[in-house]
XYZ file of N, CA and C in Angstrom:
699
model
N 0.844 -1.196 0.000
C 0.000 0.000 0.000
C 0.880 1.247 0.000
N 0.616 2.160 -0.915
C 1.360 3.401 -1.010
C 0.499 4.547 -0.481
N 0.921 5.154 0.620
C 0.163 6.253 1.211
C 0.716 7.594 0.757
N -0.204 8.554 0.584
C 0.185 9.926 0.301
C -0.370 10.814 1.409
N 0.265 11.958 1.597
C -0.101 12.842 2.697
C -0.445 14.232 2.199
N -1.583 14.738 2.648
C -1.903 16.153 2.516
C -2.501 16.590 3.846
N -2.198 17.794 4.329
C -2.660 18.193 5.660
C -4.153 18.433 5.771
N -4.835 18.646 4.642
C -6.271 18.896 4.676
C -6.959 18.036 3.617
N -7.959 17.258 4.040
C -8.763 16.472 3.108
C -10.170 17.045 3.127
N -10.571 17.685 2.028
C -11.917 18.231 1.913
C -12.815 17.227 1.206
N -14.098 17.474 1.259
C -15.039 16.620 0.540
C -14.834 16.779 -0.969
N -14.916 15.680 -1.659
C -14.885 15.746 -3.121
C -13.566 15.362 -3.727
N -12.594 16.284 -3.729
C -11.317 16.013 -4.389
C -10.154 16.395 -3.485
N -8.979 15.852 -3.824
C -7.745 16.220 -3.127
C -6.701 16.570 -4.180
N -5.775 17.422 -3.798
C -4.672 17.799 -4.679
C -3.360 17.530 -3.957
N -2.546 16.659 -4.526
C -1.272 16.321 -3.908
C -0.270 17.452 -4.087
N 0.670 17.554 -3.160
C 1.748 18.535 -3.284
C 2.617 18.188 -4.489
N 3.494 19.097 -4.840
C 4.350 18.848 -5.998
C 5.229 17.620 -5.788
N 5.809 17.482 -4.600
C 6.660 16.319 -4.321
C 5.857 15.023 -4.365
N 4.671 15.032 -3.734
C 3.840 13.828 -3.731
C 3.333 13.526 -5.143
N 3.005 14.560 -5.906
C 2.532 14.357 -7.280
C 3.624 13.737 -8.145
N 4.824 14.246 -8.005
C 5.936 13.711 -8.789
C 6.185 12.244 -8.450
N 6.150 11.919 -7.153
C 6.364 10.526 -6.755
C 5.248 9.632 -7.295
N 4.033 10.131 -7.216
C 2.870 9.361 -7.665
C 2.916 9.089 -9.170
N 3.200 10.111 -9.955
C 3.086 9.997 -11.410
C 4.405 9.604 -12.075
N 5.500 10.223 -11.666
C 6.786 9.934 -12.312
C 7.443 8.658 -11.803
N 7.399 8.466 -10.481
C 8.095 7.312 -9.894
C 7.232 6.057 -9.944
N 6.007 6.166 -9.414
C 5.126 4.990 -9.377
C 4.395 4.768 -10.702
N 4.407 5.771 -11.569
C 3.797 5.696 -12.903
C 2.299 5.390 -12.839
N 1.631 5.986 -11.857
C 0.183 5.828 -11.769
C -0.488 6.738 -12.799
N -1.662 6.332 -13.228
C -2.347 7.042 -14.313
C -3.775 7.377 -13.916
N -4.497 8.027 -14.812
C -5.891 8.363 -14.566
C -6.690 7.094 -14.258
N -7.464 7.141 -13.190
C -8.244 5.979 -12.771
C -7.556 5.111 -11.733
N -6.249 5.319 -11.515
C -5.529 4.542 -10.502
C -6.032 4.906 -9.104
N -6.037 3.920 -8.219
C -6.489 4.136 -6.843
C -5.306 4.439 -5.943
N -5.451 5.451 -5.110
C -4.422 5.789 -4.128
C -5.091 5.979 -2.765
N -4.284 5.867 -1.711
C -4.752 6.120 -0.355
C -4.074 7.385 0.171
N -4.854 8.228 0.830
C -4.362 9.522 1.308
C -4.713 9.691 2.780
N -3.753 10.176 3.567
C -4.005 10.487 4.979
C -3.709 11.959 5.224
N -4.361 12.512 6.269
C -4.152 13.925 6.573
C -3.430 14.144 7.895
N -3.029 13.062 8.574
C -2.347 13.192 9.854
C -3.267 13.497 11.007
N -4.580 13.611 10.730
C -5.561 13.930 11.776
C -6.577 12.801 11.953
N -6.296 11.628 11.360
C -7.164 10.478 11.545
C -8.000 10.099 10.351
N -7.974 10.910 9.284
C -8.749 10.593 8.082
C -7.907 9.779 7.101
N -8.481 8.658 6.657
C -7.823 7.749 5.714
C -8.743 7.633 4.501
N -8.339 8.242 3.396
C -9.206 8.320 2.220
C -8.700 7.472 1.062
N -9.629 6.777 0.424
C -9.348 6.079 -0.832
C -9.793 6.987 -1.967
N -8.907 7.198 -2.929
C -9.173 8.151 -4.009
C -8.818 7.541 -5.358
N -9.400 8.098 -6.413
C -9.057 7.724 -7.782
C -8.524 8.942 -8.516
N -7.401 8.769 -9.172
C -6.755 9.883 -9.866
C -7.618 10.327 -11.050
N -7.899 11.636 -11.087
C -8.665 12.204 -12.206
C -7.799 13.061 -13.110
N -6.722 13.608 -12.560
C -5.799 14.423 -13.354
C -4.372 14.056 -12.962
N -3.721 13.156 -13.725
C -2.381 12.679 -13.373
C -1.274 13.671 -13.734
N -1.380 14.860 -13.200
C -0.381 15.901 -13.459
C 0.792 15.709 -12.496
N 2.020 15.540 -13.001
C 3.161 15.277 -12.112
C 3.520 16.446 -11.208
N 2.948 17.627 -11.450
C 3.208 18.777 -10.595
C 2.025 19.092 -9.675
N 0.847 18.597 -10.057
C -0.351 18.922 -9.266
C -1.412 17.850 -9.523
N -1.162 16.677 -8.975
C -2.052 15.536 -9.212
C -3.358 15.718 -8.433
N -4.481 15.533 -9.141
C -5.805 15.663 -8.537
C -6.486 14.301 -8.524
N -7.171 14.005 -7.423
C -7.878 12.726 -7.303
C -9.234 12.944 -6.645
N -10.184 12.116 -7.025
C -11.535 12.169 -6.450
C -11.619 11.221 -5.261
N -12.197 11.700 -4.181
C -12.349 10.876 -2.983
C -13.485 9.878 -3.189
N -13.183 8.605 -2.992
C -14.174 7.543 -3.118
C -14.760 7.194 -1.747
N -13.893 7.152 -0.740
C -14.341 6.762 0.599
C -13.361 7.313 1.621
N -13.855 7.690 2.803
C -12.994 8.176 3.886
C -13.330 7.462 5.179
N -12.313 6.860 5.785
C -12.468 6.275 7.112
C -11.984 7.299 8.133
N -12.868 7.711 9.022
C -12.505 8.684 10.039
C -11.970 7.980 11.280
N -11.068 8.649 11.970
C -10.442 8.122 13.195
C -9.802 6.761 12.937
N -9.151 6.626 11.786
C -8.501 5.373 11.411
C -7.323 5.106 12.356
N -7.392 3.987 13.061
C -6.316 3.619 13.981
C -6.257 4.462 15.252
N -7.389 5.055 15.644
C -7.392 5.907 16.841
C -7.058 5.083 18.080
N -6.201 5.661 18.926
C -5.762 4.975 20.140
C -6.599 5.418 21.331
N -6.681 4.562 22.363
C -7.469 4.898 23.547
C -6.586 5.335 24.716
N -5.352 5.729 24.412
C -4.476 6.322 25.425
C -3.581 7.341 24.730
N -2.938 8.182 25.531
C -2.109 9.255 24.989
C -0.696 9.104 25.524
N 0.268 9.035 24.599
C 1.672 8.908 24.988
C 2.445 10.142 24.543
N 3.079 10.792 25.496
C 3.842 12.011 25.271
C 5.263 11.776 25.776
N 6.229 11.913 24.899
C 7.627 11.805 25.313
C 8.304 13.147 25.104
N 8.888 13.671 26.183
C 9.666 14.907 26.118
C 11.134 14.522 26.228
N 11.911 14.911 25.222
C 13.297 14.453 25.136
C 14.226 15.602 24.760
N 15.379 15.629 25.385
C 16.412 16.585 24.995
C 17.024 16.119 23.672
N 16.948 16.912 22.605
C 17.535 16.497 21.331
C 19.024 16.185 21.477
N 19.453 15.144 20.818
C 20.840 14.709 20.911
C 21.778 15.636 20.140
N 23.059 15.651 20.534
C 24.053 16.473 19.845
C 24.100 16.116 18.366
N 24.089 14.824 18.071
C 23.997 14.341 16.692
C 22.516 14.250 16.338
N 22.034 15.170 15.523
C 20.598 15.253 15.249
C 20.072 13.999 14.569
N 20.930 13.250 13.881
C 20.488 12.008 13.234
C 19.910 11.035 14.250
N 20.469 11.024 15.446
C 19.986 10.108 16.473
C 18.606 10.522 16.966
N 18.378 11.823 17.074
C 17.053 12.301 17.477
C 16.031 12.010 16.382
N 16.428 12.164 15.128
C 15.536 11.848 14.014
C 15.217 10.355 13.992
N 16.192 9.534 14.353
C 15.947 8.082 14.449
C 14.878 7.802 15.494
N 14.948 8.492 16.628
C 13.912 8.344 17.651
C 12.548 8.743 17.100
N 12.469 9.869 16.401
C 11.202 10.318 15.830
C 10.627 9.262 14.893
N 11.478 8.731 14.050
C 11.028 7.732 13.072
C 10.503 6.477 13.768
N 11.287 5.922 14.664
C 10.920 4.647 15.288
C 9.737 4.795 16.246
N 9.674 5.873 16.988
C 8.547 6.058 17.904
C 7.246 6.258 17.130
N 7.330 6.933 15.985
C 6.133 7.098 15.152
C 5.671 5.753 14.612
N 6.608 4.932 14.183
C 6.250 3.607 13.681
C 5.605 2.767 14.786
N 6.140 2.833 15.992
C 5.598 2.049 17.102
C 4.256 2.610 17.546
N 4.172 3.928 17.681
C 2.944 4.585 18.112
C 3.202 5.601 19.204
N 3.053 6.885 18.872
C 3.244 7.962 19.842
C 2.328 9.105 19.442
N 1.871 9.880 20.412
C 0.910 10.943 20.138
C 1.507 12.341 20.187
N 2.507 12.527 21.025
C 3.037 13.875 21.220
C 4.521 13.796 21.559
N 5.298 14.699 20.969
C 6.741 14.743 21.202
C 7.136 16.178 21.501
N 7.876 16.369 22.582
C 8.379 17.699 22.918
C 9.897 17.680 22.986
N 10.572 18.321 22.049
C 12.023 18.519 22.198
C 12.240 19.423 23.412
N 13.149 19.035 24.286
C 13.252 19.687 25.586
C 14.649 20.270 25.800
N 14.692 21.495 26.269
C 15.962 22.172 26.542
C 16.295 22.017 28.012
N 17.384 21.287 28.295
C 17.774 20.984 29.675
C 19.094 21.674 30.030
N 19.425 21.616 31.303
C 20.649 22.258 31.782
C 21.888 21.688 31.092
N 21.900 20.375 30.846
C 23.063 19.735 30.230
C 22.897 19.509 28.723
N 21.911 20.142 28.121
C 21.674 19.946 26.680
C 22.883 20.406 25.862
N 23.287 19.559 24.920
C 24.362 19.926 24.004
C 23.824 20.498 22.702
N 22.573 20.220 22.392
C 21.938 20.798 21.203
C 20.826 21.733 21.650
N 20.931 22.980 21.201
C 19.971 23.994 21.619
C 19.215 24.604 20.448
N 19.426 24.055 19.242
C 18.727 24.522 18.054
C 18.244 23.304 17.268
N 16.997 23.332 16.801
C 16.479 22.277 15.937
C 15.808 22.921 14.730
N 15.576 22.126 13.709
C 14.887 22.596 12.507
C 13.555 21.854 12.405
N 12.473 22.485 12.883
C 11.171 21.800 12.930
C 10.704 21.275 11.579
N 10.968 22.012 10.496
C 10.503 21.574 9.176
C 11.119 20.229 8.800
N 12.399 20.072 9.074
C 13.076 18.806 8.781
C 12.512 17.676 9.638
N 12.278 17.964 10.915
C 11.746 16.942 11.814
C 10.329 16.540 11.418
N 9.539 17.506 10.954
C 8.184 17.195 10.490
C 8.225 16.251 9.298
N 9.182 16.422 8.412
C 9.300 15.529 7.251
C 9.606 14.094 7.691
N 10.415 13.965 8.739
C 10.708 12.628 9.281
C 9.432 11.989 9.811
N 8.625 12.759 10.528
C 7.377 12.243 11.089
C 6.403 11.821 9.993
N 6.280 12.649 8.963
C 5.362 12.328 7.860
C 5.798 11.048 7.170
N 7.085 10.918 6.881
C 7.577 9.718 6.204
C 7.336 8.472 7.043
N 7.562 8.562 8.354
C 7.350 7.413 9.238
C 5.875 7.071 9.365
N 5.018 8.097 9.404
C 3.579 7.872 9.466
C 3.107 7.111 8.235
N 3.553 7.539 7.065
C 3.150 6.891 5.818
C 3.703 5.468 5.742
N 4.960 5.300 6.132
C 5.594 3.984 6.044
C 4.880 2.963 6.922
N 4.403 3.404 8.094
C 3.774 2.483 9.048
C 2.247 2.447 8.915
N 1.735 3.064 7.857
C 0.290 3.053 7.533
C -0.529 3.578 8.708
N -0.249 4.803 9.083
C -0.995 5.464 10.139
C -1.693 6.701 9.572
N -2.806 7.062 10.185
C -3.538 8.249 9.745
C -3.347 9.424 10.701
N -2.684 9.171 11.837
C -2.413 10.237 12.797
C -0.917 10.561 12.805
N -0.594 11.820 12.676
C 0.794 12.272 12.772
C 1.028 12.793 14.181
N 2.102 12.362 14.840
C 2.365 12.862 16.195
C 2.500 14.378 16.208
N 2.022 14.991 17.279
C 2.184 16.427 17.471
C 3.623 16.700 17.878
N 4.297 17.558 17.122
C 5.664 17.948 17.450
C 5.629 19.365 18.021
N 5.932 19.479 19.308
C 5.927 20.783 19.965
C 7.245 21.517 19.709
N 7.255 22.829 19.936
C 8.517 23.582 19.803
C 9.522 23.163 20.869
N 10.777 23.502 20.648
C 11.806 23.278 21.658
C 11.414 24.055 22.922
N 11.269 23.324 24.033
C 10.665 23.892 25.240
C 11.597 23.704 26.436
N 11.795 24.742 27.250
C 12.619 24.593 28.450
C 12.058 23.529 29.398
N 12.957 22.828 30.060
C 12.584 21.749 30.979
C 11.543 22.209 31.995
N 11.786 23.352 32.622
C 10.875 23.839 33.671
C 9.458 24.009 33.138
N 9.350 24.499 31.918
C 8.030 24.716 31.330
C 7.321 23.398 31.061
N 8.069 22.417 30.577
C 7.486 21.091 30.331
C 6.934 20.524 31.633
N 7.734 20.575 32.667
C 7.346 20.005 33.957
C 6.140 20.727 34.553
N 6.172 22.052 34.510
C 5.107 22.832 35.144
C 3.771 22.719 34.414
N 3.802 22.468 33.111
C 2.565 22.418 32.329
C 2.023 21.004 32.146
N 2.759 20.000 32.590
C 2.329 18.618 32.383
C 1.083 18.312 33.206
N 0.097 17.715 32.551
C -1.132 17.343 33.261
C -1.566 15.912 32.950
N -0.638 15.101 32.460
C -0.958 13.708 32.143
C -1.292 12.922 33.417
N -2.014 11.831 33.227
C -2.370 10.982 34.377
C -1.134 10.413 35.053
N -0.189 9.979 34.238
C 1.035 9.340 34.747
C 2.227 10.137 34.244
N 3.040 10.637 35.186
C 4.190 11.465 34.844
C 5.462 10.781 35.339
N 6.368 10.509 34.404
C 7.559 9.725 34.712
C 8.815 10.443 34.246
N 9.905 10.252 34.976
C 11.196 10.789 34.585
C 12.234 9.682 34.669
N 12.988 9.524 33.603
C 14.067 8.553 33.590
C 15.362 9.222 34.017
N 15.668 9.135 35.291
C 16.854 9.783 35.865
C 17.818 8.694 36.282
N 19.053 8.760 35.797
C 19.970 7.606 35.873
C 20.781 7.503 37.161
N 20.362 8.140 38.242
C 21.193 8.103 39.449
C 20.860 6.939 40.364
N 19.750 6.232 40.085
C 19.325 5.188 41.020
C 18.581 4.087 40.258
N 19.231 2.936 40.092
C 18.620 1.843 39.333
C 17.767 0.930 40.203
N 17.496 1.359 41.444
C 16.601 0.572 42.300
C 15.160 1.068 42.187
N 14.930 2.109 41.406
C 13.580 2.648 41.238
C 12.706 1.651 40.475
N 11.388 1.747 40.588
C 10.501 0.796 39.900
C 10.611 0.913 38.382
N 10.431 -0.212 37.723
C 10.464 -0.266 36.264
C 9.237 0.448 35.701
N 9.388 1.041 34.539
C 8.281 1.763 33.909
C 7.037 0.892 33.755
N 7.234 -0.393 33.456
C 6.088 -1.271 33.219
C 5.237 -1.449 34.479
N 5.807 -1.142 35.652
C 5.044 -1.240 36.895
C 4.215 0.013 37.166
N 4.483 1.082 36.426
C 3.860 2.368 36.715
C 2.839 2.819 35.680
N 2.844 2.173 34.515
C 1.936 2.566 33.436
C 0.676 1.706 33.487
N -0.478 2.346 33.410
C -1.761 1.644 33.383
C -2.417 1.817 32.023
N -3.252 0.865 31.654
C -3.962 0.932 30.381
C -4.890 2.147 30.328
N -4.992 2.711 29.135
C -5.914 3.807 28.827
C -5.660 5.061 29.662
N -4.436 5.213 30.162
C -4.064 6.408 30.905
C -3.080 7.232 30.071
N -3.193 8.542 30.173
C -2.226 9.396 29.480
C -0.900 9.367 30.237
N 0.191 9.342 29.456
C 1.532 9.196 30.035
C 2.469 10.231 29.422
N 3.303 10.848 30.275
C 4.433 11.628 29.786
C 5.700 11.030 30.390
N 6.701 10.870 29.543
C 7.979 10.306 29.986
C 9.076 11.283 29.600
N 9.902 11.693 30.567
C 10.981 12.647 30.326
C 12.299 11.910 30.112
N 12.971 12.242 29.006
C 14.270 11.651 28.680
C 15.301 12.766 28.617
N 16.340 12.643 29.405
C 17.338 13.703 29.502
C 18.382 13.681 28.403
N 19.277 14.654 28.412
C 20.345 14.737 27.406
C 21.456 13.732 27.694
N 22.494 13.760 26.865
C 23.614 12.823 27.042
C 24.213 12.903 28.443
N 24.208 14.096 29.036
C 24.760 14.270 30.385
C 23.749 14.073 31.486
N 22.568 13.582 31.147
C 21.461 13.317 32.079
C 20.893 14.629 32.636
N 19.807 14.508 33.365
C 19.233 15.662 34.040
C 20.150 16.100 35.174
N 20.074 17.360 35.537
C 20.787 17.823 36.721
C 19.988 17.406 37.955
N 20.625 17.308 39.115
C 19.873 16.981 40.338
C 18.744 17.958 40.599
N 18.955 19.224 40.267
C 17.921 20.238 40.484
C 16.711 19.991 39.580
N 16.963 19.586 38.346
C 15.863 19.280 37.433
C 15.067 18.079 37.920
N 15.777 17.053 38.348
C 15.095 15.861 38.854
C 14.247 16.199 40.077
N 14.793 17.026 40.947
C 14.064 17.419 42.159
C 12.804 18.202 41.795
N 12.914 19.115 40.816
C 11.751 19.893 40.396
C 10.666 18.983 39.833
N 11.068 18.020 38.999
C 10.093 17.102 38.418
C 9.367 16.313 39.502
N 10.122 15.804 40.449
C 9.518 15.006 41.523
C 8.564 15.853 42.357
N 8.920 17.113 42.595
C 8.033 18.020 43.335
C 6.742 18.284 42.572
N 6.785 18.135 41.246
C 5.608 18.366 40.411
C 4.869 17.073 40.073
N 5.102 16.037 40.840
C 4.317 14.817 40.697
C 4.895 13.773 39.773
N 6.122 13.968 39.291
C 6.758 12.961 38.444
C 7.345 11.858 39.312
N 7.242 10.631 38.817
C 7.824 9.480 39.501
C 9.102 9.077 38.793
N 10.128 8.820 39.586
C 11.383 8.360 39.000
C 11.235 6.893 38.612
N 11.754 6.531 37.441
C 11.598 5.166 36.954
C 12.827 4.735 36.165
N 12.908 3.445 35.905
C 13.988 2.901 35.071
C 13.376 2.080 33.943
N 14.192 1.803 32.929
C 13.758 0.991 31.791
C 14.461 -0.361 31.771
N 15.217 -0.652 32.812
C 15.966 -1.898 32.883
C 17.316 -1.648 33.525
N 18.156 -2.675 33.609
C 19.436 -2.537 34.307
C 20.521 -1.822 33.509
N 20.313 -1.632 32.207
C 21.350 -1.035 31.360
C 21.190 0.481 31.276
N 22.317 1.163 31.107
C 22.273 2.595 30.832
C 22.110 2.771 29.325
N 21.038 3.444 28.923
C 20.692 3.554 27.506
C 21.039 4.934 26.963
N 21.321 4.975 25.674
C 21.457 6.259 25.000
C 20.120 6.994 25.052
N 20.182 8.302 24.886
C 18.969 9.123 24.954
C 17.896 8.608 24.009
N 18.258 8.443 22.725
C 17.250 8.055 21.738
C 16.766 6.622 21.953
N 17.639 5.750 22.457
C 17.237 4.376 22.739
C 16.227 4.342 23.884
N 16.478 5.160 24.902
C 15.550 5.220 26.036
C 14.168 5.665 25.579
N 14.117 6.630 24.669
C 12.829 7.089 24.168
C 12.063 6.005 23.436
N 12.768 5.246 22.615
C 12.127 4.171 21.858
C 11.675 3.051 22.790
N 12.498 2.698 23.769
C 12.125 1.645 24.719
C 10.897 2.068 25.522
N 10.869 3.301 25.991
C 9.707 3.792 26.740
C 8.449 3.753 25.881
N 8.602 4.116 24.622
C 7.480 4.089 23.683
C 6.970 2.658 23.513
N 7.886 1.719 23.368
C 7.509 0.318 23.178
C 6.813 -0.243 24.417
N 7.316 0.111 25.595
C 6.704 -0.382 26.834
C 5.266 0.122 26.967
N 5.057 1.403 26.764
C 3.715 1.980 26.898
C 2.755 1.347 25.905
N 3.207 1.128 24.664
C 2.346 0.522 23.667
C 2.055 -0.945 23.969
N 3.051 -1.668 24.470
C 2.840 -3.075 24.807
C 1.802 -3.223 25.918
N 1.895 -2.360 26.942
C 0.934 -2.416 28.031
C -0.471 -2.121 27.539
N -0.602 -1.242 26.558
C -1.920 -0.865 26.030
C -2.357 -1.695 24.837
N -1.575 -2.685 24.467
C -1.916 -3.509 23.300
C -3.136 -4.377 23.608
């Protein structure tokens, strides 16, 4: 199945972007009457038939739309300090989207080595992963946000922080319940500062571990994502 993405699906017809049109017509060599599937990242999954196979502005008629396609009954939010090597953070975005995640907040921490991100590039990673894994919902990517702001504004049912100073803390799988909203904080390469950990705990976050091993930032994010999804499977 080849999925295409447009941010808005109106009744009647859809028009693919220039990049999507070129891929559809030039690469896949689809023609008038060919069937394609289109998602909008908001839960709509539409089956369409191409009416104008223009490689710069392909138009298709909507045949059927499934609303809330693949809607989940829990909310997973991971706030992570972007890694110094941005490729590793993009790997996290890709894999967590494939597994299943609802919200991602790049987080600016005291020990952060990367303090600038390019949201447009990261959005492209999310869209590609959404299409590859046949999903109709695109994770919400928040702006780069200071740690204190993330902690103070969090209102999820279950609030967790992966702080590497104590491996006797309960495992994440013991703290996550089905159908509950979860936020999990992942620190930078140098981990959270003691002051950050203390602030999180004062704001209702529980310290947790993902196992006996010390994980890279992006690996911890993917493991946390997998655990939450497995519990809710």
